[in-house]
PDB file of C-alpha atoms and ligand atoms in Angstrom:
ATOM      1  CA  UNK L 258       0.022  -0.020  -0.021  1.00 62.00           C
ATOM      2  CA  UNK L 259       1.401   3.442  -0.884  1.00 72.00           C
ATOM      3  CA  UNK L 260       1.634   6.134   1.768  1.00 78.00           C
ATOM      4  CA  UNK L 261      -0.705   9.086   1.328  1.00 81.00           C
ATOM      5  CA  UNK L 262       1.109  12.266   0.115  1.00 88.00           C
ATOM      6  CA  UNK L 263       2.042  14.548   2.994  1.00 94.00           C
ATOM      7  CA  UNK L 264      -0.138  17.624   3.330  1.00 96.00           C
ATOM      8  CA  UNK L 265       2.968  19.623   4.097  1.00 96.00           C
ATOM      9  CA  UNK L 266       6.131  18.893   2.082  1.00 96.00           C
ATOM     10  CA  UNK L 267       9.418  19.838   3.735  1.00 96.00           C
ATOM     11  CA  UNK L 268      12.580  20.602   1.711  1.00 93.00           C
ATOM     12  CA  UNK L 269      15.994  21.316   3.256  1.00 86.00           C
ATOM     13  CA  UNK L 270      18.952  22.722   1.510  1.00 79.00           C
ATOM     14  CA  UNK L 271      22.401  20.922   1.321  1.00 71.00           C
ATOM     15  CA  UNK L 272      23.989  23.792   3.192  1.00 74.00           C
ATOM     16  CA  UNK L 273      21.359  23.580   5.920  1.00 77.00           C
ATOM     17  CA  UNK L 274      20.318  26.923   7.454  1.00 94.00           C
ATOM     18  CA  UNK L 275      16.952  27.280   5.634  1.00 97.00           C
ATOM     19  CA  UNK L 276      14.063  24.913   5.301  1.00 97.00           C
ATOM     20  CA  UNK L 277      10.983  25.195   3.126  1.00 98.00           C
ATOM     21  CA  UNK L 278       7.539  23.916   4.089  1.00 98.00           C
ATOM     22  CA  UNK L 279       5.034  23.761   1.217  1.00 98.00           C
ATOM     23  CA  UNK L 280       1.269  23.201   1.773  1.00 98.00           C
ATOM     24  CA  UNK L 281       0.243  20.294  -0.466  1.00 98.00           C
ATOM     25  CA  UNK L 282      -3.515  19.956  -0.898  1.00 98.00           C
ATOM     26  CA  UNK L 283      -3.725  21.259  -4.477  1.00 97.00           C
ATOM     27  CA  UNK L 284      -7.214  19.819  -5.308  1.00 97.00           C
ATOM     28  CA  UNK L 285      -8.669  22.091  -2.606  1.00 98.00           C
ATOM     29  CA  UNK L 286      -6.419  25.071  -3.269  1.00 98.00           C
ATOM     30  CA  UNK L 287      -4.651  24.225   0.034  1.00 98.00           C
ATOM     31  CA  UNK L 288      -7.809  24.811   2.076  1.00 98.00           C
ATOM     32  CA  UNK L 289      -6.718  24.503   5.665  1.00 97.00           C
ATOM     33  CA  UNK L 290      -8.499  21.536   7.263  1.00 95.00           C
ATOM     34  CA  UNK L 291      -7.758  20.244  10.712  1.00 92.00           C
ATOM     35  CA  UNK L 292      -5.421  17.569   9.450  1.00 94.00           C
ATOM     36  CA  UNK L 293      -3.328  19.950   7.357  1.00 96.00           C
ATOM     37  CA  UNK L 294      -3.106  22.443  10.237  1.00 95.00           C
ATOM     38  CA  UNK L 295      -2.030  19.694  12.664  1.00 94.00           C
ATOM     39  CA  UNK L 296       0.662  18.499  10.265  1.00 96.00           C
ATOM     40  CA  UNK L 297       1.807  22.087   9.641  1.00 97.00           C
ATOM     41  CA  UNK L 298       2.081  22.736  13.382  1.00 96.00           C
ATOM     42  CA  UNK L 299       4.117  19.526  13.820  1.00 96.00           C
ATOM     43  CA  UNK L 300       6.468  20.362  10.904  1.00 97.00           C
ATOM     44  CA  UNK L 301       7.030  23.935  12.152  1.00 97.00           C
ATOM     45  CA  UNK L 302       7.573  22.759  15.688  1.00 96.00           C
ATOM     46  CA  UNK L 303      10.246  20.272  14.640  1.00 96.00           C
ATOM     47  CA  UNK L 304      11.978  22.790  12.372  1.00 96.00           C
ATOM     48  CA  UNK L 305      11.882  25.334  15.165  1.00 96.00           C
ATOM     49  CA  UNK L 306      13.662  22.827  17.429  1.00 95.00           C
ATOM     50  CA  UNK L 307      16.300  22.045  14.771  1.00 94.00           C
ATOM     51  CA  UNK L 308      19.284  24.177  15.795  1.00 91.00           C
ATOM     52  CA  UNK L 309      20.623  24.154  12.219  1.00 93.00           C
ATOM     53  CA  UNK L 310      17.555  25.842  10.694  1.00 96.00           C
ATOM     54  CA  UNK L 311      17.753  29.574  10.939  1.00 96.00           C
ATOM     55  CA  UNK L 312      14.886  30.639   8.750  1.00 97.00           C
ATOM     56  CA  UNK L 313      11.837  28.856   7.468  1.00 98.00           C
ATOM     57  CA  UNK L 314       9.972  29.526   4.189  1.00 98.00           C
ATOM     58  CA  UNK L 315       6.252  28.689   4.258  1.00 98.00           C
ATOM     59  CA  UNK L 316       4.573  28.440   0.917  1.00 98.00           C
ATOM     60  CA  UNK L 317       1.785  26.950  -1.146  1.00 98.00           C
ATOM     61  CA  UNK L 318       1.555  26.279  -4.829  1.00 98.00           C
ATOM     62  CA  UNK L 319       1.735  28.743  -7.787  1.00 98.00           C
ATOM     63  CA  UNK L 320      -2.104  28.770  -7.991  1.00 98.00           C
ATOM     64  CA  UNK L 321      -2.753  29.183  -4.287  1.00 98.00           C
ATOM     65  CA  UNK L 322      -0.955  29.852  -1.070  1.00 98.00           C
ATOM     66  CA  UNK L 323      -4.217  28.829   0.568  1.00 98.00           C
ATOM     67  CA  UNK L 324      -7.836  29.643  -0.181  1.00 98.00           C
ATOM     68  CA  UNK L 325      -8.821  29.734   3.475  1.00 98.00           C
ATOM     69  CA  UNK L 326      -9.943  27.336   6.181  1.00 97.00           C
ATOM     70  CA  UNK L 327     -11.824  24.304   4.803  1.00 97.00           C
ATOM     71  CA  UNK L 328     -15.389  25.366   4.242  1.00 97.00           C
ATOM     72  CA  UNK L 329     -16.705  21.794   4.041  1.00 96.00           C
ATOM     73  CA  UNK L 330     -15.286  21.119   7.466  1.00 93.00           C
ATOM     74  CA  UNK L 331     -16.754  24.288   8.928  1.00 93.00           C
ATOM     75  CA  UNK L 332     -20.193  23.886   7.432  1.00 94.00           C
ATOM     76  CA  UNK L 333     -21.133  21.067   9.804  1.00 90.00           C
ATOM     77  CA  UNK L 334     -19.483  22.685  12.878  1.00 87.00           C
ATOM     78  CA  UNK L 335     -21.527  24.133  15.740  1.00 87.00           C
ATOM     79  CA  UNK L 336     -20.345  27.049  17.936  1.00 86.00           C
ATOM     80  CA  UNK L 337     -19.325  24.426  20.620  1.00 85.00           C
ATOM     81  CA  UNK L 338     -17.518  22.344  18.009  1.00 86.00           C
ATOM     82  CA  UNK L 339     -15.408  25.420  17.079  1.00 83.00           C
ATOM     83  CA  UNK L 340     -14.825  26.248  20.735  1.00 80.00           C
ATOM     84  CA  UNK L 341     -13.626  22.729  21.477  1.00 78.00           C
ATOM     85  CA  UNK L 342     -11.738  22.221  18.172  1.00 74.00           C
ATOM     86  CA  UNK L 343      -8.133  21.151  18.364  1.00 67.00           C
ATOM     87  CA  UNK L 344      -7.313  23.119  15.259  1.00 65.00           C
ATOM     88  CA  UNK L 345      -7.252  26.283  17.391  1.00 79.00           C
ATOM     89  CA  UNK L 346      -4.176  24.836  19.150  1.00 86.00           C
ATOM     90  CA  UNK L 347      -2.351  24.474  15.829  1.00 90.00           C
ATOM     91  CA  UNK L 348      -2.840  28.200  15.139  1.00 90.00           C
ATOM     92  CA  UNK L 349      -1.448  28.984  18.607  1.00 89.00           C
ATOM     93  CA  UNK L 350       1.565  26.687  17.999  1.00 92.00           C
ATOM     94  CA  UNK L 351       2.354  28.417  14.716  1.00 92.00           C
ATOM     95  CA  UNK L 352       2.248  31.756  16.543  1.00 89.00           C
ATOM     96  CA  UNK L 353       4.836  30.480  19.029  1.00 92.00           C
ATOM     97  CA  UNK L 354       7.492  29.559  16.440  1.00 97.00           C
ATOM     98  CA  UNK L 355      10.606  31.426  17.336  1.00 96.00           C
ATOM     99  CA  UNK L 356      12.580  30.872  14.101  1.00 97.00           C
ATOM    100  CA  UNK L 357      11.949  33.648  11.494  1.00 97.00           C
ATOM    101  CA  UNK L 358       9.236  32.676   9.040  1.00 98.00           C
ATOM    102  CA  UNK L 359       9.011  34.014   5.510  1.00 98.00           C
ATOM    103  CA  UNK L 360       5.710  33.501   3.716  1.00 98.00           C
ATOM    104  CA  UNK L 361       6.072  32.791  -0.045  1.00 98.00           C
ATOM    105  CA  UNK L 362       2.743  33.723  -1.552  1.00 98.00           C
ATOM    106  CA  UNK L 363       1.571  33.006  -5.092  1.00 98.00           C
ATOM    107  CA  UNK L 364      -2.049  33.101  -6.294  1.00 98.00           C
ATOM    108  CA  UNK L 365      -4.985  32.963  -3.807  1.00 98.00           C
ATOM    109  CA  UNK L 366      -4.189  34.015  -0.270  1.00 98.00           C
ATOM    110  CA  UNK L 367      -7.653  34.221   1.275  1.00 98.00           C
ATOM    111  CA  UNK L 368      -9.285  33.985   4.658  1.00 98.00           C
ATOM    112  CA  UNK L 369      -7.349  31.725   6.956  1.00 98.00           C
ATOM    113  CA  UNK L 370      -4.693  31.536   4.237  1.00 98.00           C
ATOM    114  CA  UNK L 371      -4.086  35.303   4.470  1.00 98.00           C
ATOM    115  CA  UNK L 372      -4.116  34.969   8.277  1.00 98.00           C
ATOM    116  CA  UNK L 373      -1.526  32.221   8.051  1.00 98.00           C
ATOM    117  CA  UNK L 374       0.678  34.431   5.787  1.00 98.00           C
ATOM    118  CA  UNK L 375       0.255  37.308   8.291  1.00 97.00           C
ATOM    119  CA  UNK L 376       1.340  34.977  11.118  1.00 96.00           C
ATOM    120  CA  UNK L 377       4.666  34.746   9.376  1.00 97.00           C
ATOM    121  CA  UNK L 378       7.267  37.485   9.958  1.00 97.00           C
ATOM    122  CA  UNK L 379       7.286  38.860   6.433  1.00 98.00           C
ATOM    123  CA  UNK L 380       5.514  38.113   3.165  1.00 98.00           C
ATOM    124  CA  UNK L 381       7.192  37.833  -0.255  1.00 98.00           C
ATOM    125  CA  UNK L 382       4.433  37.847  -2.896  1.00 98.00           C
ATOM    126  CA  UNK L 383       4.282  36.926  -6.520  1.00 98.00           C
ATOM    127  CA  UNK L 384       2.732  39.641  -8.762  1.00 98.00           C
ATOM    128  CA  UNK L 385      -0.117  37.155  -9.151  1.00 97.00           C
ATOM    129  CA  UNK L 386      -1.008  37.049  -5.476  1.00 98.00           C
ATOM    130  CA  UNK L 387      -4.537  38.029  -4.429  1.00 98.00           C
ATOM    131  CA  UNK L 388      -5.164  38.794  -0.750  1.00 98.00           C
ATOM    132  CA  UNK L 389      -8.553  38.940   0.936  1.00 98.00           C
ATOM    133  CA  UNK L 390     -10.777  38.076   3.859  1.00 98.00           C
ATOM    134  CA  UNK L 391     -14.004  36.698   2.304  1.00 98.00           C
ATOM    135  CA  UNK L 392     -15.388  35.306   5.588  1.00 98.00           C
ATOM    136  CA  UNK L 393     -18.264  37.750   6.003  1.00 98.00           C
ATOM    137  CA  UNK L 394     -19.563  36.615   2.613  1.00 98.00           C
ATOM    138  CA  UNK L 395     -19.934  33.162   4.229  1.00 98.00           C
ATOM    139  CA  UNK L 396     -21.773  34.631   7.247  1.00 97.00           C
ATOM    140  CA  UNK L 397     -18.727  34.281   9.582  1.00 97.00           C
ATOM    141  CA  UNK L 398     -15.786  36.509  10.298  1.00 97.00           C
ATOM    142  CA  UNK L 399     -11.993  36.138  10.392  1.00 97.00           C
ATOM    143  CA  UNK L 400     -10.985  34.011  13.319  1.00 93.00           C
ATOM    144  CA  UNK L 401      -7.216  33.602  13.088  1.00 94.00           C
ATOM    145  CA  UNK L 402      -6.018  37.118  13.462  1.00 94.00           C
ATOM    146  CA  UNK L 403      -7.087  39.251  10.468  1.00 97.00           C
ATOM    147  CA  UNK L 404      -9.214  41.640  12.435  1.00 96.00           C
ATOM    148  CA  UNK L 405      -6.055  42.497  14.366  1.00 95.00           C
ATOM    149  CA  UNK L 406      -3.043  41.854  12.090  1.00 95.00           C
ATOM    150  CA  UNK L 407      -4.572  43.185   8.907  1.00 97.00           C
ATOM    151  CA  UNK L 408      -5.657  46.349  10.806  1.00 96.00           C
ATOM    152  CA  UNK L 409      -2.173  46.820  12.197  1.00 94.00           C
ATOM    153  CA  UNK L 410      -0.592  46.301   8.805  1.00 96.00           C
ATOM    154  CA  UNK L 411      -2.845  48.363   6.504  1.00 97.00           C
ATOM    155  CA  UNK L 412      -4.791  50.672   8.859  1.00 96.00           C
ATOM    156  CA  UNK L 413      -8.501  50.740   9.801  1.00 97.00           C
ATOM    157  CA  UNK L 414      -9.934  52.143   6.567  1.00 98.00           C
ATOM    158  CA  UNK L 415      -8.532  49.508   4.242  1.00 98.00           C
ATOM    159  CA  UNK L 416      -8.944  46.648   6.825  1.00 98.00           C
ATOM    160  CA  UNK L 417     -12.629  47.536   7.137  1.00 98.00           C
ATOM    161  CA  UNK L 418     -12.983  47.623   3.297  1.00 98.00           C
ATOM    162  CA  UNK L 419     -11.297  44.210   2.916  1.00 98.00           C
ATOM    163  CA  UNK L 420     -13.172  42.531   5.824  1.00 98.00           C
ATOM    164  CA  UNK L 421     -16.670  44.075   5.450  1.00 98.00           C
ATOM    165  CA  UNK L 422     -16.935  44.368   1.657  1.00 98.00           C
ATOM    166  CA  UNK L 423     -14.796  41.387   0.622  1.00 98.00           C
ATOM    167  CA  UNK L 424     -12.446  43.632  -1.415  1.00 98.00           C
ATOM    168  CA  UNK L 425      -9.510  41.692  -2.818  1.00 98.00           C
ATOM    169  CA  UNK L 426      -6.047  43.279  -2.871  1.00 98.00           C
ATOM    170  CA  UNK L 427      -3.560  42.727  -5.676  1.00 98.00           C
ATOM    171  CA  UNK L 428       0.031  42.133  -4.758  1.00 98.00           C
ATOM    172  CA  UNK L 429       0.870  45.764  -5.672  1.00 98.00           C
ATOM    173  CA  UNK L 430      -1.988  47.115  -3.488  1.00 98.00           C
ATOM    174  CA  UNK L 431      -0.863  44.850  -0.635  1.00 98.00           C
ATOM    175  CA  UNK L 432       2.687  46.144  -1.045  1.00 98.00           C
ATOM    176  CA  UNK L 433       1.626  49.751  -1.107  1.00 98.00           C
ATOM    177  CA  UNK L 434      -0.608  49.163   1.991  1.00 98.00           C
ATOM    178  CA  UNK L 435       2.220  47.591   4.007  1.00 98.00           C
ATOM    179  CA  UNK L 436       0.869  44.040   4.135  1.00 98.00           C
ATOM    180  CA  UNK L 437       3.639  42.639   1.926  1.00 98.00           C
ATOM    181  CA  UNK L 438       7.416  43.202   2.137  1.00 98.00           C
ATOM    182  CA  UNK L 439       8.284  42.460  -1.499  1.00 98.00           C
ATOM    183  CA  UNK L 440       6.611  41.699  -4.801  1.00 98.00           C
ATOM    184  CA  UNK L 441       8.446  39.636  -7.348  1.00 98.00           C
ATOM    185  CA  UNK L 442       7.807  38.247 -10.879  1.00 98.00           C
ATOM    186  CA  UNK L 443       5.411  35.317 -11.214  1.00 97.00           C
ATOM    187  CA  UNK L 444       8.075  32.691 -11.775  1.00 97.00           C
ATOM    188  CA  UNK L 445      10.317  33.937  -8.949  1.00 97.00           C
ATOM    189  CA  UNK L 446       7.946  33.718  -6.034  1.00 97.00           C
ATOM    190  CA  UNK L 447       9.590  30.733  -4.296  1.00 98.00           C
ATOM    191  CA  UNK L 448      13.224  31.368  -5.299  1.00 98.00           C
ATOM    192  CA  UNK L 449      13.026  34.947  -4.108  1.00 98.00           C
ATOM    193  CA  UNK L 450      11.492  33.944  -0.797  1.00 98.00           C
ATOM    194  CA  UNK L 451      14.327  31.440  -0.378  1.00 97.00           C
ATOM    195  CA  UNK L 452      16.888  34.159  -1.201  1.00 97.00           C
ATOM    196  CA  UNK L 453      15.431  36.400   1.494  1.00 98.00           C
ATOM    197  CA  UNK L 454      15.485  33.478   3.891  1.00 98.00           C
ATOM    198  CA  UNK L 455      19.116  32.904   3.150  1.00 97.00           C
ATOM    199  CA  UNK L 456      19.829  36.570   3.917  1.00 97.00           C
ATOM    200  CA  UNK L 457      17.992  36.165   7.194  1.00 97.00           C
ATOM    201  CA  UNK L 458      19.773  32.906   7.964  1.00 96.00           C
ATOM    202  CA  UNK L 459      23.177  34.578   7.453  1.00 95.00           C
ATOM    203  CA  UNK L 460      22.562  36.922  10.346  1.00 95.00           C
ATOM    204  CA  UNK L 461      23.051  36.162  13.982  1.00 90.00           C
ATOM    205  CA  UNK L 462      20.434  33.533  14.847  1.00 91.00           C
ATOM    206  CA  UNK L 463      20.043  34.567  18.435  1.00 90.00           C
ATOM    207  CA  UNK L 464      19.864  38.211  17.487  1.00 91.00           C
ATOM    208  CA  UNK L 465      17.197  37.480  14.886  1.00 93.00           C
ATOM    209  CA  UNK L 466      15.055  35.465  17.224  1.00 92.00           C
ATOM    210  CA  UNK L 467      15.215  38.215  19.799  1.00 91.00           C
ATOM    211  CA  UNK L 468      14.628  40.915  17.197  1.00 91.00           C
ATOM    212  CA  UNK L 469      11.538  39.082  15.988  1.00 94.00           C
ATOM    213  CA  UNK L 470      10.190  38.967  19.516  1.00 90.00           C
ATOM    214  CA  UNK L 471      10.902  42.630  20.030  1.00 89.00           C
ATOM    215  CA  UNK L 472       9.246  43.690  16.743  1.00 90.00           C
ATOM    216  CA  UNK L 473       6.169  41.647  17.755  1.00 88.00           C
ATOM    217  CA  UNK L 474       6.104  43.489  21.084  1.00 84.00           C
ATOM    218  CA  UNK L 475       5.470  46.648  19.150  1.00 83.00           C
ATOM    219  CA  UNK L 476       1.790  45.696  19.315  1.00 78.00           C
ATOM    220  CA  UNK L 477       1.681  42.346  21.197  1.00 72.00           C
ATOM    221  CA  UNK L 478      -0.230  43.478  24.312  1.00 72.00           C
ATOM    222  CA  UNK L 479      -3.188  44.798  22.351  1.00 79.00           C
ATOM    223  CA  UNK L 480      -2.802  41.964  19.839  1.00 83.00           C
ATOM    224  CA  UNK L 481      -3.305  39.181  22.380  1.00 83.00           C
ATOM    225  CA  UNK L 482      -6.461  40.811  23.735  1.00 86.00           C
ATOM    226  CA  UNK L 483      -7.699  41.419  20.243  1.00 88.00           C
ATOM    227  CA  UNK L 484      -6.991  37.850  19.040  1.00 88.00           C
ATOM    228  CA  UNK L 485      -8.811  36.446  21.985  1.00 86.00           C
ATOM    229  CA  UNK L 486     -11.836  38.702  21.406  1.00 90.00           C
ATOM    230  CA  UNK L 487     -11.897  37.871  17.687  1.00 92.00           C
ATOM    231  CA  UNK L 488     -11.895  34.093  18.351  1.00 90.00           C
ATOM    232  CA  UNK L 489     -14.792  34.441  20.754  1.00 89.00           C
ATOM    233  CA  UNK L 490     -16.961  36.427  18.407  1.00 90.00           C
ATOM    234  CA  UNK L 491     -16.178  33.937  15.658  1.00 92.00           C
ATOM    235  CA  UNK L 492     -17.642  31.188  17.853  1.00 91.00           C
ATOM    236  CA  UNK L 493     -20.710  33.403  18.321  1.00 91.00           C
ATOM    237  CA  UNK L 494     -20.991  33.767  14.589  1.00 92.00           C
ATOM    238  CA  UNK L 495     -21.085  30.004  14.249  1.00 92.00           C
ATOM    239  CA  UNK L 496     -24.276  30.016  16.330  1.00 92.00           C
ATOM    240  CA  UNK L 497     -26.036  32.150  13.676  1.00 93.00           C
ATOM    241  CA  UNK L 498     -28.258  30.868  10.863  1.00 94.00           C
ATOM    242  CA  UNK L 499     -26.349  33.152   8.572  1.00 94.00           C
ATOM    243  CA  UNK L 500     -23.183  31.082   9.058  1.00 95.00           C
ATOM    244  CA  UNK L 501     -24.956  27.838   8.138  1.00 95.00           C
ATOM    245  CA  UNK L 502     -26.456  29.557   5.086  1.00 96.00           C
ATOM    246  CA  UNK L 503     -23.216  31.147   3.917  1.00 96.00           C
ATOM    247  CA  UNK L 504     -21.047  28.031   4.291  1.00 96.00           C
ATOM    248  CA  UNK L 505     -23.605  25.747   2.664  1.00 97.00           C
ATOM    249  CA  UNK L 506     -24.197  28.190  -0.206  1.00 97.00           C
ATOM    250  CA  UNK L 507     -20.491  28.030  -1.061  1.00 97.00           C
ATOM    251  CA  UNK L 508     -20.574  24.229  -1.106  1.00 97.00           C
ATOM    252  CA  UNK L 509     -23.815  24.250  -3.173  1.00 97.00           C
ATOM    253  CA  UNK L 510     -22.173  26.812  -5.544  1.00 97.00           C
ATOM    254  CA  UNK L 511     -25.006  29.400  -5.167  1.00 97.00           C
ATOM    255  CA  UNK L 512     -25.249  32.898  -3.737  1.00 97.00           C
ATOM    256  CA  UNK L 513     -26.187  32.989   0.010  1.00 96.00           C
ATOM    257  CA  UNK L 514     -29.492  34.370   1.215  1.00 96.00           C
ATOM    258  CA  UNK L 515     -28.711  35.977   4.584  1.00 94.00           C
ATOM    259  CA  UNK L 516     -31.602  36.626   6.910  1.00 92.00           C
ATOM    260  CA  UNK L 517     -29.630  38.499   9.607  1.00 88.00           C
ATOM    261  CA  UNK L 518     -30.134  35.963  12.403  1.00 92.00           C
TER     262      UNK L 518
HETATM  263  N1  DAK O 844     -12.563  25.253   1.511  1.00 88.67           N
HETATM  264  C1  DAK O 844     -12.934  24.124   0.909  1.00 88.67           C
HETATM  265  N2  DAK O 844     -12.849  23.896  -0.427  1.00 88.67           N
HETATM  266  C2  DAK O 844     -12.389  24.917  -1.162  1.00 88.67           C
HETATM  267  C3  DAK O 844     -11.980  26.165  -0.579  1.00 88.67           C
HETATM  268  C4  DAK O 844     -12.102  26.303   0.815  1.00 88.67           C
HETATM  269  N3  DAK O 844     -11.743  27.442   1.495  1.00 88.67           N
HETATM  270  N4  DAK O 844     -11.612  26.996  -1.559  1.00 88.67           N
HETATM  271  C5  DAK O 844     -11.653  26.317  -2.761  1.00 88.67           C
HETATM  272  N5  DAK O 844     -12.098  25.030  -2.506  1.00 88.67           N
HETATM  273  C6  DAK O 844     -12.366  23.946  -3.452  1.00 88.67           C
HETATM  274  C7  DAK O 844     -13.550  24.321  -4.339  1.00 88.67           C
HETATM  275  O1  DAK O 844     -14.792  23.987  -3.761  1.00 88.67           O
HETATM  276  C8  DAK O 844     -13.266  23.423  -5.514  1.00 88.67           C
HETATM  277  O2  DAK O 844     -13.665  22.096  -5.226  1.00 88.67           O
HETATM  278  P1  DAK O 844     -14.447  21.232  -6.324  1.00 88.67           P
HETATM  279  O3  DAK O 844     -15.635  22.023  -6.842  1.00 88.67           O
HETATM  280  O4  DAK O 844     -13.423  21.024  -7.456  1.00 88.67           O
HETATM  281  O5  DAK O 844     -14.759  19.940  -5.694  1.00 88.67           O
HETATM  282  C9  DAK O 844     -11.713  23.490  -5.620  1.00 88.67           C
HETATM  283  O6  DAK O 844     -11.239  23.840  -4.316  1.00 88.67           O
HETATM  284  C10 DAK O 844     -11.187  24.479  -6.654  1.00 88.67           C
HETATM  285  O7  DAK O 844     -11.842  25.706  -6.356  1.00 88.67           O
HETATM  286  P2  DAK O 844     -12.684  26.494  -7.430  1.00 88.67           P
HETATM  287  O8  DAK O 844     -13.285  25.542  -8.471  1.00 88.67           O
HETATM  288  O9  DAK O 844     -13.633  27.335  -6.632  1.00 88.67           O
HETATM  289  O10 DAK O 844     -11.559  27.425  -8.147  1.00 88.67           O
HETATM  290  P3  DAK O 844     -11.762  28.823  -8.840  1.00 88.67           P
HETATM  291  O11 DAK O 844     -10.478  29.116  -9.454  1.00 88.67           O
HETATM  292  O12 DAK O 844     -13.062  28.872  -9.666  1.00 88.67           O
HETATM  293  O13 DAK O 844     -11.996  29.818  -7.603  1.00 88.67           O
HETATM  294  C11 DAK O 844     -11.559  30.779  -5.441  1.00 88.67           C
HETATM  295  C12 DAK O 844     -10.985  29.998  -6.677  1.00 88.67           C
HETATM  296  C13 DAK O 844     -10.394  30.827  -4.440  1.00 88.67           C
HETATM  297  C14 DAK O 844     -11.995  32.187  -5.799  1.00 88.67           C
HETATM  298  C15 DAK O 844     -12.738  29.993  -4.913  1.00 88.67           C
HETATM  299  O14 DAK O 844     -12.375  28.633  -4.750  1.00 88.67           O
HETATM  300  C16 DAK O 844     -13.239  30.513  -3.560  1.00 88.67           C
HETATM  301  O15 DAK O 844     -13.881  31.519  -3.471  1.00 88.67           O
HETATM  302  N6  DAK O 844     -12.839  29.761  -2.453  1.00 88.67           N
HETATM  303  C17 DAK O 844     -13.275  30.124  -1.111  1.00 88.67           C
HETATM  304  C18 DAK O 844     -12.525  31.290  -0.533  1.00 88.67           C
HETATM  305  C19 DAK O 844     -13.049  31.641   0.833  1.00 88.67           C
HETATM  306  O16 DAK O 844     -14.191  31.991   1.017  1.00 88.67           O
HETATM  307  N7  DAK O 844     -12.132  31.542   1.838  1.00 88.67           N
HETATM  308  C20 DAK O 844     -12.408  31.868   3.220  1.00 88.67           C
HETATM  309  C21 DAK O 844     -12.885  30.616   3.946  1.00 88.67           C
HETATM  310  S1  DAK O 844     -13.318  30.940   5.648  1.00 88.67           S
HETATM  311  C22 DAK O 844     -10.468  29.627  12.702  1.00 88.67           C
HETATM  312  C23 DAK O 844      -9.383  30.096  11.985  1.00 88.67           C
HETATM  313  C24 DAK O 844      -9.511  30.507  10.668  1.00 88.67           C
HETATM  314  C25 DAK O 844     -10.733  30.448  10.080  1.00 88.67           C
HETATM  315  C26 DAK O 844     -11.820  29.949  10.790  1.00 88.67           C
HETATM  316  C27 DAK O 844     -11.706  29.490  12.083  1.00 88.67           C
HETATM  317  N8  DAK O 844     -10.289  29.214  14.116  1.00 88.67           N
HETATM  318  C28 DAK O 844      -8.940  29.359  14.690  1.00 88.67           C
HETATM  319  C29 DAK O 844     -11.443  28.688  14.859  1.00 88.67           C
HETATM  320  C30 DAK O 844     -10.817  30.881   8.715  1.00 88.67           C
HETATM  321  C31 DAK O 844     -11.975  30.965   7.953  1.00 88.67           C
HETATM  322  C32 DAK O 844     -11.872  31.004   6.514  1.00 88.67           C
HETATM  323  O17 DAK O 844     -10.795  30.982   5.901  1.00 88.67           O
END
């Protein structure tokens, strides 16, 4: 019997120092189900514990970094299921990785996918990248940091536009707004992210880990409170009829009919 393909493919480099983790669920545009998130948290934890790895690149495929959390999985979840879900722990583990993380983003980077990219320390984006938080179109709201991290990155006006209206941002718009560090040619998305990672890895590893912590402290106090609040209101949204309608409408490939309850 053949082994199932890993949901996260890890590649090292002969010279050590950087490692690349690529999401590998192409038939679902890397939608983040519980299994993939668990595997990702395990991979990142073991790379974080590997003293030779000084920078990690996290990427998807050329078509999609990730099109969000898995809608099929969420469609059947109650508010209590969400509250109890183990997948929340995977997000927390990713947040606690101390090794610098570079997100290599090509194609769709939506919902939980955009939140995953924002959980990294910097984003290198292909000119094809599309960023967005489509959750409210599904009757739910971002639950893995976008209400806080996107707002910090791009400011209230644009964050409200993206979250409330579903506006998508091109790579250039994301660069101009401060969400993305660099935009590169379509074919260079992964190579350029690795090049940045090698630059990071050439610096003092202790200094870099401490600098990462210090930069995060620029807004960490408010961030923790905000993330906690966001997660709780997401659970509340899952108790609404609108959430059931929005998630099922996506799966049934039809526009949602929200009733506001
Ligand atoms: N989940 C599940 N399946 C997905 C998916 C997703 N997010 N995105 C795409 N797919 C599936 C499609 O259903 C399709 O499956 P088949 O029809 O082939 O069976 C396949 O992937 C290819 O997608 P499309 O056929 O739709 O491809 P297109 O090029 O036409 O369109 C698209 C690409 C990205 C515009 C479209 O697929 C799309 O709109 N996808 C959904 C994007 C979205 O709404 N994302 C936000 C999801 S909500 C939490 C943390 C985080 C979250 C929640 C909780 N906790 C810590 C509690 C996050 C929530 C979200 O991300």
